[in-house]
């Protein structure tokens, strides 16, 4: 590696990819809902690219009417299997502190970290109001309220940490066959935790983890969630806010961590992106527009007419945007009803519209393609980065250098193909620029991510 900051990269593993519509492409493989080999192969691809980790998001609700959430493999079982076919790749485990018990989770974490020799991280989520009625699947088990879920999450994490790092001394195994003593006397310790939500005696009946500290990942936007991250976490899965606002959010988060007496450089901020990659920019935009074309757009021509002050009812949607819209006449906030604030990283909506055409759907884009793009952007929770290897590497490098992020969680829109293209085309470009590793430089995930010991 050069003297520049190193980019961290993770890959999301979902049965049909992340995009809600890309599974309809002729080349998409959707057997990942039934065939574990599809997402196991994602781990192989990630390790081939020297990526830091794979994230297989878990879910407790039942949502058979949502295609990208109809099945969610248990992420601990997945990681255990995938660890056996990889040597260096890390695995981020997602658990919900509002439903799960810290003793059971600590057992799973310690077991996995021993089996994969230190390649585990923990993503703690608190949500109790997700779609799919997770409460309905847990019967009479006590579930916190919106007001108490953060206190429970703190207690949950405290218990998990104490079980992992206080239950056993490192020299627990005496193995004195002559004296008949297997475990060193006094090497185990009860934690005797008594809190508002949990009573846990301990010790953990699994050896301590290989890592000095299993990295913890924080998500969420609320003040309580951010406070939790500054106190307990080493990574944040953050929304992407664009360059200008993203720099401000990045600085605030680092300052919050520093105020707790921690090294802000050891706290990693990692937003997610859906990447649409092609051998050329034109090829990538064509595939992106093909996916967008699966969207329904009946209401958007009228909405655009109102926003832009142009009667589009009699304009064919096959007309080029540049031939129909007078960009200089677009109001500063004309598109605000159509495009979410999270995606609005521009001085005004004239610039925003030009950015959309120049960087995503193409300057020759038609009104139909613009309608499709906007309809999709209203539901996407992260940006779509579209282009060839240089375009995507430029985007990553700029955001890294501008201190908007420390890494990126990559969400392939479908399987298989995009993940392989990223590893084959973008990773070598990042390596050439000196911002991504050419070989794994540490045996543990904590070492790869360069995080601190909070506990």
Short mmCIF file of C-alpha atoms in Angstrom, two decimals:
data_model
loop_
_atom_site.label_atom_id
_atom_site.label_comp_id
_atom_site.label_asym_id
_atom_site.label_seq_id
_atom_site.Cartn_x
_atom_site.Cartn_y
_atom_site.Cartn_z
CA UNK A 1 0.00 0.00 0.00
CA UNK A 2 1.05 3.60 -0.60
CA UNK A 3 1.05 6.26 2.10
CA UNK A 4 -2.53 7.18 1.19
CA UNK A 5 -5.58 6.23 3.25
CA UNK A 6 -6.72 2.70 2.54
CA UNK A 7 -10.23 2.07 1.26
CA UNK A 8 -12.33 -0.59 3.03
CA UNK A 9 -14.70 -2.65 0.90
CA UNK A 10 -17.46 -5.06 1.89
CA UNK A 11 -19.83 -7.05 -0.31
CA UNK A 12 -23.49 -7.71 0.45
CA UNK A 13 -24.77 -11.25 -0.04
CA UNK A 14 -28.47 -11.55 -0.86
CA UNK A 15 -30.18 -14.38 -2.71
CA UNK A 16 -31.33 -12.30 -5.70
CA UNK A 17 -29.04 -9.29 -5.35
CA UNK A 18 -30.15 -5.97 -3.92
CA UNK A 19 -32.15 -4.28 -6.65
CA UNK A 20 -35.93 -4.71 -6.53
CA UNK A 21 -36.23 -5.14 -10.30
CA UNK A 22 -32.87 -6.32 -11.66
CA UNK A 23 -33.81 -9.96 -10.96
CA UNK A 24 -36.02 -9.68 -14.07
CA UNK A 25 -33.00 -9.34 -16.36
CA UNK A 26 -32.55 -12.37 -18.63
CA UNK A 27 -29.03 -12.94 -17.33
CA UNK A 28 -29.94 -12.71 -13.61
CA UNK A 29 -29.62 -15.85 -11.49
CA UNK A 30 -32.36 -16.04 -8.88
CA UNK A 31 -31.71 -19.52 -7.54
CA UNK A 32 -30.06 -17.95 -4.50
CA UNK A 33 -33.44 -18.05 -2.80
CA UNK A 34 -33.23 -21.83 -2.75
CA UNK A 35 -29.64 -22.74 -3.59
CA UNK A 36 -27.04 -21.71 -0.95
CA UNK A 37 -24.21 -22.15 -3.44
CA UNK A 38 -25.19 -18.85 -5.10
CA UNK A 39 -24.39 -16.68 -2.08
CA UNK A 40 -21.55 -18.94 -1.00
CA UNK A 41 -20.01 -18.09 -4.35
CA UNK A 42 -20.27 -14.40 -3.43
CA UNK A 43 -17.82 -15.09 -0.59
CA UNK A 44 -15.39 -16.68 -3.05
CA UNK A 45 -15.64 -13.66 -5.34
CA UNK A 46 -15.10 -11.25 -2.42
CA UNK A 47 -11.99 -13.06 -1.26
CA UNK A 48 -10.63 -13.22 -4.80
CA UNK A 49 -10.88 -9.43 -4.82
CA UNK A 50 -9.17 -9.11 -1.39
CA UNK A 51 -12.29 -7.43 0.02
CA UNK A 52 -12.56 -6.95 3.78
CA UNK A 53 -15.80 -8.77 4.50
CA UNK A 54 -19.15 -10.10 3.33
CA UNK A 55 -22.36 -8.88 4.91
CA UNK A 56 -25.39 -11.18 4.78
CA UNK A 57 -28.18 -9.13 6.29
CA UNK A 58 -30.50 -11.02 8.59
CA UNK A 59 -34.21 -10.43 9.17
CA UNK A 60 -36.72 -11.68 11.73
CA UNK A 61 -39.97 -10.63 10.06
CA UNK A 62 -41.94 -12.66 7.53
CA UNK A 63 -42.37 -10.74 4.27
CA UNK A 64 -43.35 -13.17 1.48
CA UNK A 65 -44.80 -10.30 -0.56
CA UNK A 66 -41.41 -8.54 -0.84
CA UNK A 67 -39.23 -10.32 -3.33
CA UNK A 68 -35.88 -9.15 -1.97
CA UNK A 69 -36.87 -10.23 1.55
CA UNK A 70 -38.97 -13.33 0.89
CA UNK A 71 -36.19 -15.55 2.25
CA UNK A 72 -33.28 -14.53 4.45
CA UNK A 73 -30.76 -17.23 5.21
CA UNK A 74 -29.57 -17.35 8.82
CA UNK A 75 -26.37 -15.35 8.62
CA UNK A 76 -24.48 -17.34 11.27
CA UNK A 77 -25.06 -20.60 9.42
CA UNK A 78 -24.09 -18.91 6.16
CA UNK A 79 -20.90 -17.44 7.62
CA UNK A 80 -19.90 -20.74 9.20
CA UNK A 81 -20.16 -22.51 5.86
CA UNK A 82 -18.57 -19.69 3.86
CA UNK A 83 -15.67 -19.42 6.31
CA UNK A 84 -14.77 -23.03 5.50
CA UNK A 85 -14.24 -22.16 1.83
CA UNK A 86 -12.28 -18.92 2.47
CA UNK A 87 -9.13 -18.05 4.42
CA UNK A 88 -8.99 -14.28 4.94
CA UNK A 89 -12.44 -12.83 4.28
CA UNK A 90 -14.37 -11.36 7.20
CA UNK A 91 -18.05 -11.87 8.02
CA UNK A 92 -20.36 -9.25 9.54
CA UNK A 93 -23.11 -10.86 11.63
CA UNK A 94 -26.38 -8.99 12.06
CA UNK A 95 -28.40 -9.47 15.27
CA UNK A 96 -31.41 -7.61 16.65
CA UNK A 97 -30.97 -6.61 20.29
CA UNK A 98 -34.71 -5.99 20.68
CA UNK A 99 -35.47 -9.68 20.16
CA UNK A 100 -32.35 -11.76 20.71
CA UNK A 101 -30.63 -12.74 23.95
CA UNK A 102 -27.01 -11.73 24.64
CA UNK A 103 -25.97 -15.12 26.02
CA UNK A 104 -27.05 -16.98 22.88
CA UNK A 105 -25.49 -14.35 20.61
CA UNK A 106 -22.20 -14.37 22.54
CA UNK A 107 -22.05 -18.16 22.14
CA UNK A 108 -22.56 -17.83 18.39
CA UNK A 109 -19.97 -15.07 18.04
CA UNK A 110 -17.29 -16.81 20.07
CA UNK A 111 -17.88 -20.09 18.25
CA UNK A 112 -17.72 -18.48 14.81
CA UNK A 113 -14.65 -16.41 15.67
CA UNK A 114 -12.83 -19.53 16.80
CA UNK A 115 -13.87 -21.56 13.76
CA UNK A 116 -12.87 -18.83 11.28
CA UNK A 117 -9.78 -17.80 13.30
CA UNK A 118 -10.74 -14.20 13.96
CA UNK A 119 -12.80 -13.07 11.00
CA UNK A 120 -16.06 -12.02 12.70
CA UNK A 121 -17.81 -8.68 13.25
CA UNK A 122 -21.14 -7.89 14.91
CA UNK A 123 -23.81 -5.58 13.49
CA UNK A 124 -26.28 -4.67 16.25
CA UNK A 125 -29.65 -3.38 15.06
CA UNK A 126 -32.45 -2.24 17.37
CA UNK A 127 -35.50 -2.02 15.10
CA UNK A 128 -38.83 -3.30 16.36
CA UNK A 129 -41.04 -1.60 13.77
CA UNK A 130 -39.77 -3.28 10.61
CA UNK A 131 -42.12 -4.67 7.97
CA UNK A 132 -43.06 -8.31 8.27
CA UNK A 133 -44.29 -8.17 11.89
CA UNK A 134 -41.24 -9.62 13.68
CA UNK A 135 -43.10 -9.29 16.99
CA UNK A 136 -45.66 -11.75 15.65
CA UNK A 137 -42.92 -14.36 15.26
CA UNK A 138 -41.70 -14.10 18.85
CA UNK A 139 -44.91 -14.80 20.71
CA UNK A 140 -44.85 -13.74 24.34
CA UNK A 141 -41.15 -12.94 24.52
CA UNK A 142 -40.76 -9.44 26.01
CA UNK A 143 -40.04 -6.80 23.36
CA UNK A 144 -38.93 -3.26 24.26
CA UNK A 145 -40.82 -0.16 23.22
CA UNK A 146 -39.49 2.51 20.87
CA UNK A 147 -38.47 4.45 23.98
CA UNK A 148 -36.66 1.58 25.74
CA UNK A 149 -35.03 -0.25 22.80
CA UNK A 150 -31.82 1.82 23.04
CA UNK A 151 -31.37 1.11 26.73
CA UNK A 152 -31.87 -2.57 25.98
CA UNK A 153 -29.32 -2.38 23.12
CA UNK A 154 -26.74 -0.88 25.46
CA UNK A 155 -27.39 -3.52 28.07
CA UNK A 156 -27.34 -6.23 25.40
CA UNK A 157 -23.96 -5.10 24.08
CA UNK A 158 -22.49 -4.76 27.56
CA UNK A 159 -23.48 -8.33 28.41
CA UNK A 160 -22.16 -9.71 25.11
CA UNK A 161 -18.81 -7.97 25.64
CA UNK A 162 -18.48 -9.13 29.22
CA UNK A 163 -19.31 -12.71 28.31
CA UNK A 164 -16.81 -12.69 25.44
CA UNK A 165 -13.89 -11.04 27.25
CA UNK A 166 -14.40 -11.68 30.98
CA UNK A 167 -15.60 -15.29 31.10
CA UNK A 168 -12.21 -16.98 30.58
CA UNK A 169 -8.52 -16.24 30.94
CA UNK A 170 -6.44 -16.80 27.84
CA UNK A 171 -4.43 -19.61 29.53
CA UNK A 172 -7.54 -21.55 30.47
CA UNK A 173 -6.31 -24.90 29.08
CA UNK A 174 -3.90 -26.56 31.53
CA UNK A 175 -4.15 -30.07 30.03
CA UNK A 176 -2.28 -31.68 32.95
CA UNK A 177 -2.92 -35.35 32.25
CA UNK A 178 -0.80 -36.64 35.11
CA UNK A 179 -2.66 -34.55 37.70
CA UNK A 180 -5.99 -35.00 35.97
CA UNK A 181 -6.56 -31.26 35.55
CA UNK A 182 -7.80 -30.13 32.15
CA UNK A 183 -8.86 -26.54 32.85
CA UNK A 184 -6.65 -24.24 34.93
CA UNK A 185 -8.25 -23.56 38.32
CA UNK A 186 -9.54 -20.00 38.63
CA UNK A 187 -9.40 -19.39 34.86
CA UNK A 188 -13.15 -18.87 34.52
CA UNK A 189 -15.29 -16.05 35.94
CA UNK A 190 -18.96 -15.36 36.36
CA UNK A 191 -20.10 -11.94 35.19
CA UNK A 192 -23.18 -11.84 37.49
CA UNK A 193 -24.89 -9.15 35.43
CA UNK A 194 -28.24 -7.83 36.71
CA UNK A 195 -29.90 -5.12 34.66
CA UNK A 196 -33.29 -3.81 33.66
CA UNK A 197 -33.59 -6.18 30.69
CA UNK A 198 -31.20 -9.08 31.35
CA UNK A 199 -29.93 -11.22 34.21
CA UNK A 200 -26.91 -13.26 33.11
CA UNK A 201 -24.69 -15.25 35.44
CA UNK A 202 -21.97 -16.52 33.11
CA UNK A 203 -19.38 -17.62 32.37
CA UNK A 204 -19.78 -18.28 28.66
CA UNK A 205 -19.51 -22.00 27.90
CA UNK A 206 -17.43 -21.33 24.75
CA UNK A 207 -13.72 -20.35 24.65
CA UNK A 208 -12.99 -16.64 24.22
CA UNK A 209 -12.83 -15.30 20.66
CA UNK A 210 -9.60 -15.20 18.70
CA UNK A 211 -9.81 -11.45 18.13
CA UNK A 212 -8.87 -9.11 20.92
CA UNK A 213 -12.12 -7.31 20.16
CA UNK A 214 -14.79 -8.42 17.70
CA UNK A 215 -15.63 -5.21 15.77
CA UNK A 216 -19.13 -3.85 16.33
CA UNK A 217 -21.09 -2.11 13.58
CA UNK A 218 -23.69 0.59 14.25
CA UNK A 219 -26.59 1.67 12.01
CA UNK A 220 -29.39 4.22 12.45
CA UNK A 221 -29.91 7.98 12.31
CA UNK A 222 -31.44 8.86 15.67
CA UNK A 223 -29.47 10.70 18.33
CA UNK A 224 -29.65 7.68 20.64
CA UNK A 225 -28.34 5.44 17.87
CA UNK A 226 -25.42 7.77 17.13
CA UNK A 227 -24.60 7.95 20.84
CA UNK A 228 -24.58 4.15 20.98
CA UNK A 229 -22.16 4.06 18.03
CA UNK A 230 -19.76 6.52 19.64
CA UNK A 231 -19.75 4.46 22.85
CA UNK A 232 -19.63 0.89 21.54
CA UNK A 233 -18.98 0.62 17.79
CA UNK A 234 -15.91 0.54 15.58
CA UNK A 235 -17.77 0.89 12.26
CA UNK A 236 -20.85 2.76 11.10
CA UNK A 237 -23.00 1.64 8.19
CA UNK A 238 -23.99 5.16 7.21
CA UNK A 239 -26.33 6.58 4.59
CA UNK A 240 -24.59 8.38 1.74
CA UNK A 241 -25.32 12.13 1.81
CA UNK A 242 -23.24 13.34 -1.15
CA UNK A 243 -19.91 15.17 -1.05
CA UNK A 244 -20.79 18.44 0.69
CA UNK A 245 -23.19 17.19 3.35
CA UNK A 246 -21.27 13.92 3.60
CA UNK A 247 -18.10 15.77 4.63
CA UNK A 248 -20.01 17.53 7.39
CA UNK A 249 -21.58 14.30 8.66
CA UNK A 250 -18.20 12.53 8.52
CA UNK A 251 -16.55 15.29 10.58
CA UNK A 252 -19.36 15.33 13.15
CA UNK A 253 -19.22 11.56 13.64
CA UNK A 254 -15.44 11.57 14.04
CA UNK A 255 -15.66 14.44 16.53
CA UNK A 256 -18.30 12.56 18.51
CA UNK A 257 -16.00 9.54 18.77
CA UNK A 258 -13.00 11.71 19.71
CA UNK A 259 -15.06 13.37 22.46
CA UNK A 260 -15.35 9.92 24.04
CA UNK A 261 -11.57 9.69 24.26
CA UNK A 262 -11.28 7.34 21.29
CA UNK A 263 -9.09 7.54 18.18
CA UNK A 264 -11.41 8.82 15.40
CA UNK A 265 -9.16 7.29 12.71
CA UNK A 266 -9.99 3.85 14.13
CA UNK A 267 -13.73 4.45 13.69
CA UNK A 268 -14.74 3.64 10.11
CA UNK A 269 -17.67 5.24 8.29
CA UNK A 270 -18.99 3.00 5.52
CA UNK A 271 -22.03 3.92 3.40
CA UNK A 272 -23.66 1.54 0.95
CA UNK A 273 -23.89 1.90 -2.82
CA UNK A 274 -25.59 -0.09 -5.55
CA UNK A 275 -23.11 -0.24 -8.42
CA UNK A 276 -23.97 -0.65 -12.08
CA UNK A 277 -20.76 -1.51 -13.91
CA UNK A 278 -20.01 -2.09 -17.55
CA UNK A 279 -17.02 -2.43 -19.83
CA UNK A 280 -17.82 1.10 -21.03
CA UNK A 281 -19.85 3.96 -19.61
CA UNK A 282 -22.39 3.56 -22.41
CA UNK A 283 -22.76 -0.15 -21.66
CA UNK A 284 -23.27 0.51 -17.93
CA UNK A 285 -25.89 3.20 -18.55
CA UNK A 286 -27.73 1.00 -21.02
CA UNK A 287 -27.99 -1.79 -18.43
CA UNK A 288 -29.00 0.69 -15.72
CA UNK A 289 -31.74 2.11 -17.96
CA UNK A 290 -32.86 -1.43 -18.84
CA UNK A 291 -33.39 -2.11 -15.14
CA UNK A 292 -35.12 1.23 -14.60
CA UNK A 293 -37.48 0.42 -17.47
CA UNK A 294 -39.14 -2.22 -15.31
CA UNK A 295 -40.63 0.63 -13.25
CA UNK A 296 -44.17 1.93 -13.77
CA UNK A 297 -44.36 5.67 -14.45
CA UNK A 298 -47.98 6.65 -15.15
CA UNK A 299 -48.07 9.54 -12.66
CA UNK A 300 -44.65 11.02 -13.31
CA UNK A 301 -45.29 12.97 -16.56
CA UNK A 302 -47.94 15.04 -14.74
CA UNK A 303 -45.66 15.52 -11.74
CA UNK A 304 -42.80 16.66 -13.99
CA UNK A 305 -45.14 19.01 -15.84
CA UNK A 306 -46.01 20.69 -12.56
CA UNK A 307 -42.42 20.75 -11.30
CA UNK A 308 -40.89 22.14 -14.50
CA UNK A 309 -43.76 24.35 -15.65
CA UNK A 310 -43.96 22.46 -18.96
CA UNK A 311 -46.99 20.66 -20.34
CA UNK A 312 -45.57 17.20 -21.04
CA UNK A 313 -48.92 15.50 -21.61
CA UNK A 314 -48.54 15.82 -25.38
CA UNK A 315 -44.77 15.25 -25.52
CA UNK A 316 -43.68 11.77 -26.48
CA UNK A 317 -41.65 10.14 -23.73
CA UNK A 318 -39.14 9.01 -26.36
CA UNK A 319 -37.98 12.63 -26.78
CA UNK A 320 -34.55 13.54 -25.39
CA UNK A 321 -34.63 15.47 -22.12
CA UNK A 322 -32.16 18.00 -23.54
CA UNK A 323 -34.51 18.70 -26.44
CA UNK A 324 -37.54 19.32 -24.23
CA UNK A 325 -36.35 20.92 -21.00
CA UNK A 326 -34.86 24.41 -20.77
CA UNK A 327 -32.39 23.79 -17.96
CA UNK A 328 -31.86 27.50 -17.29
CA UNK A 329 -35.55 27.85 -16.51
CA UNK A 330 -35.62 25.06 -13.90
CA UNK A 331 -36.30 26.47 -10.43
CA UNK A 332 -33.82 26.03 -7.60
CA UNK A 333 -36.07 23.53 -5.78
CA UNK A 334 -38.28 22.42 -8.65
CA UNK A 335 -37.49 18.73 -8.26
CA UNK A 336 -37.82 18.57 -4.49
CA UNK A 337 -41.24 16.83 -4.63
CA UNK A 338 -39.74 14.20 -6.97
CA UNK A 339 -36.27 13.41 -5.62
CA UNK A 340 -35.46 12.66 -1.98
CA UNK A 341 -33.29 15.05 0.01
CA UNK A 342 -30.68 12.32 0.52
CA UNK A 343 -29.93 12.33 -3.20
CA UNK A 344 -29.80 16.11 -3.56
CA UNK A 345 -26.08 16.91 -3.47
CA UNK A 346 -26.16 19.94 -5.77
CA UNK A 347 -26.37 23.73 -5.42
CA UNK A 348 -29.74 23.83 -7.15
CA UNK A 349 -32.00 21.58 -9.20
CA UNK A 350 -30.62 22.83 -12.53
CA UNK A 351 -27.26 21.40 -11.50
CA UNK A 352 -28.91 18.29 -10.08
CA UNK A 353 -30.69 17.54 -13.34
CA UNK A 354 -27.47 18.03 -15.29
CA UNK A 355 -25.67 15.67 -12.87
CA UNK A 356 -28.30 12.96 -13.34
CA UNK A 357 -27.88 13.07 -17.10
CA UNK A 358 -24.10 13.40 -17.07
CA UNK A 359 -23.26 10.72 -14.51
CA UNK A 360 -26.10 8.21 -14.44
CA UNK A 361 -28.65 7.92 -17.24
CA UNK A 362 -26.67 9.65 -20.01
CA UNK A 363 -26.90 12.96 -21.84
CA UNK A 364 -28.97 11.34 -24.60
CA UNK A 365 -31.51 10.08 -22.06
CA UNK A 366 -35.17 10.25 -23.00
CA UNK A 367 -38.01 11.54 -20.88
CA UNK A 368 -39.05 7.94 -20.29
CA UNK A 369 -35.62 7.11 -18.90
CA UNK A 370 -35.73 10.17 -16.66
CA UNK A 371 -39.18 9.15 -15.38
CA UNK A 372 -37.91 5.65 -14.62
CA UNK A 373 -34.83 6.98 -12.84
CA UNK A 374 -36.83 9.35 -10.64
CA UNK A 375 -39.40 6.71 -9.72
CA UNK A 376 -36.61 4.39 -8.63
CA UNK A 377 -34.76 7.11 -6.69
CA UNK A 378 -37.83 7.73 -4.56
CA UNK A 379 -37.53 4.23 -3.13
CA UNK A 380 -33.76 3.65 -3.11
CA UNK A 381 -32.02 4.04 0.23
CA UNK A 382 -28.55 4.44 -1.26
CA UNK A 383 -27.02 5.92 -4.40
CA UNK A 384 -26.62 4.11 -7.69
CA UNK A 385 -23.10 4.57 -9.07
CA UNK A 386 -23.13 3.92 -12.82
CA UNK A 387 -20.21 3.64 -15.21
CA UNK A 388 -17.09 1.80 -16.26
CA UNK A 389 -14.24 0.82 -13.94
CA UNK A 390 -12.61 4.25 -14.14
CA UNK A 391 -15.89 6.05 -13.36
CA UNK A 392 -16.57 3.95 -10.27
CA UNK A 393 -12.93 4.11 -9.12
CA UNK A 394 -13.02 7.91 -9.57
CA UNK A 395 -16.18 8.08 -7.42
CA UNK A 396 -14.62 5.96 -4.67
CA UNK A 397 -11.33 7.83 -4.73
CA UNK A 398 -12.97 11.26 -4.64
CA UNK A 399 -15.19 10.36 -1.69
CA UNK A 400 -12.25 8.82 0.16
CA UNK A 401 -9.99 11.81 -0.45
CA UNK A 402 -12.72 14.29 0.45
CA UNK A 403 -13.22 12.45 3.75
CA UNK A 404 -16.82 11.55 3.09
CA UNK A 405 -16.19 7.88 3.90
CA UNK A 406 -13.59 5.32 4.94
CA UNK A 407 -15.00 2.53 2.83
CA UNK A 408 -18.05 1.30 0.98
CA UNK A 409 -20.52 -1.53 1.35
CA UNK A 410 -21.08 -2.83 -2.18
CA UNK A 411 -24.56 -4.06 -3.12
CA UNK A 412 -24.62 -5.97 -6.43
CA UNK A 413 -27.94 -5.26 -8.17
CA UNK A 414 -28.28 -8.91 -9.25
CA UNK A 415 -26.40 -12.22 -9.48
CA UNK A 416 -24.30 -13.21 -10.98
CA UNK A 417 -22.04 -10.91 -12.90
CA UNK A 418 -21.78 -7.49 -11.20
CA UNK A 419 -19.67 -8.72 -8.27
CA UNK A 420 -17.28 -10.50 -10.62
CA UNK A 421 -17.00 -7.40 -12.80
CA UNK A 422 -16.17 -5.25 -9.77
CA UNK A 423 -13.41 -7.61 -8.70
CA UNK A 424 -12.04 -8.01 -12.22
CA UNK A 425 -12.25 -4.37 -13.35
CA UNK A 426 -12.53 -1.93 -10.44
CA UNK A 427 -10.28 -3.59 -7.84
CA UNK A 428 -7.18 -3.53 -10.13
CA UNK A 429 -7.86 0.15 -10.82
CA UNK A 430 -8.06 0.91 -7.09
CA UNK A 431 -4.86 -1.06 -6.50
CA UNK A 432 -3.10 0.87 -9.25
CA UNK A 433 -4.06 4.12 -7.50
CA UNK A 434 -2.64 2.84 -4.22
CA UNK A 435 -5.87 3.01 -2.20
CA UNK A 436 -6.68 -0.70 -1.92
CA UNK A 437 -4.63 -3.69 -0.85
CA UNK A 438 -3.01 -6.17 -3.23
CA UNK A 439 -2.76 -8.85 -0.52
CA UNK A 440 -4.40 -9.37 2.85
CA UNK A 441 -2.15 -7.71 5.41
CA UNK A 442 -3.60 -9.05 8.68
CA UNK A 443 -4.98 -12.42 9.87
CA UNK A 444 -8.06 -10.99 11.63
CA UNK A 445 -10.92 -8.76 10.54
CA UNK A 446 -10.07 -6.31 13.31
CA UNK A 447 -6.60 -6.03 11.82
CA UNK A 448 -7.88 -5.59 8.27
CA UNK A 449 -10.29 -2.84 9.28
CA UNK A 450 -7.76 -1.22 11.64
CA UNK A 451 -10.28 -0.67 14.44
CA UNK A 452 -9.70 -0.03 18.12
CA UNK A 453 -10.53 -1.84 21.35
CA UNK A 454 -13.49 -0.08 22.93
CA UNK A 455 -14.15 -2.71 25.57
#
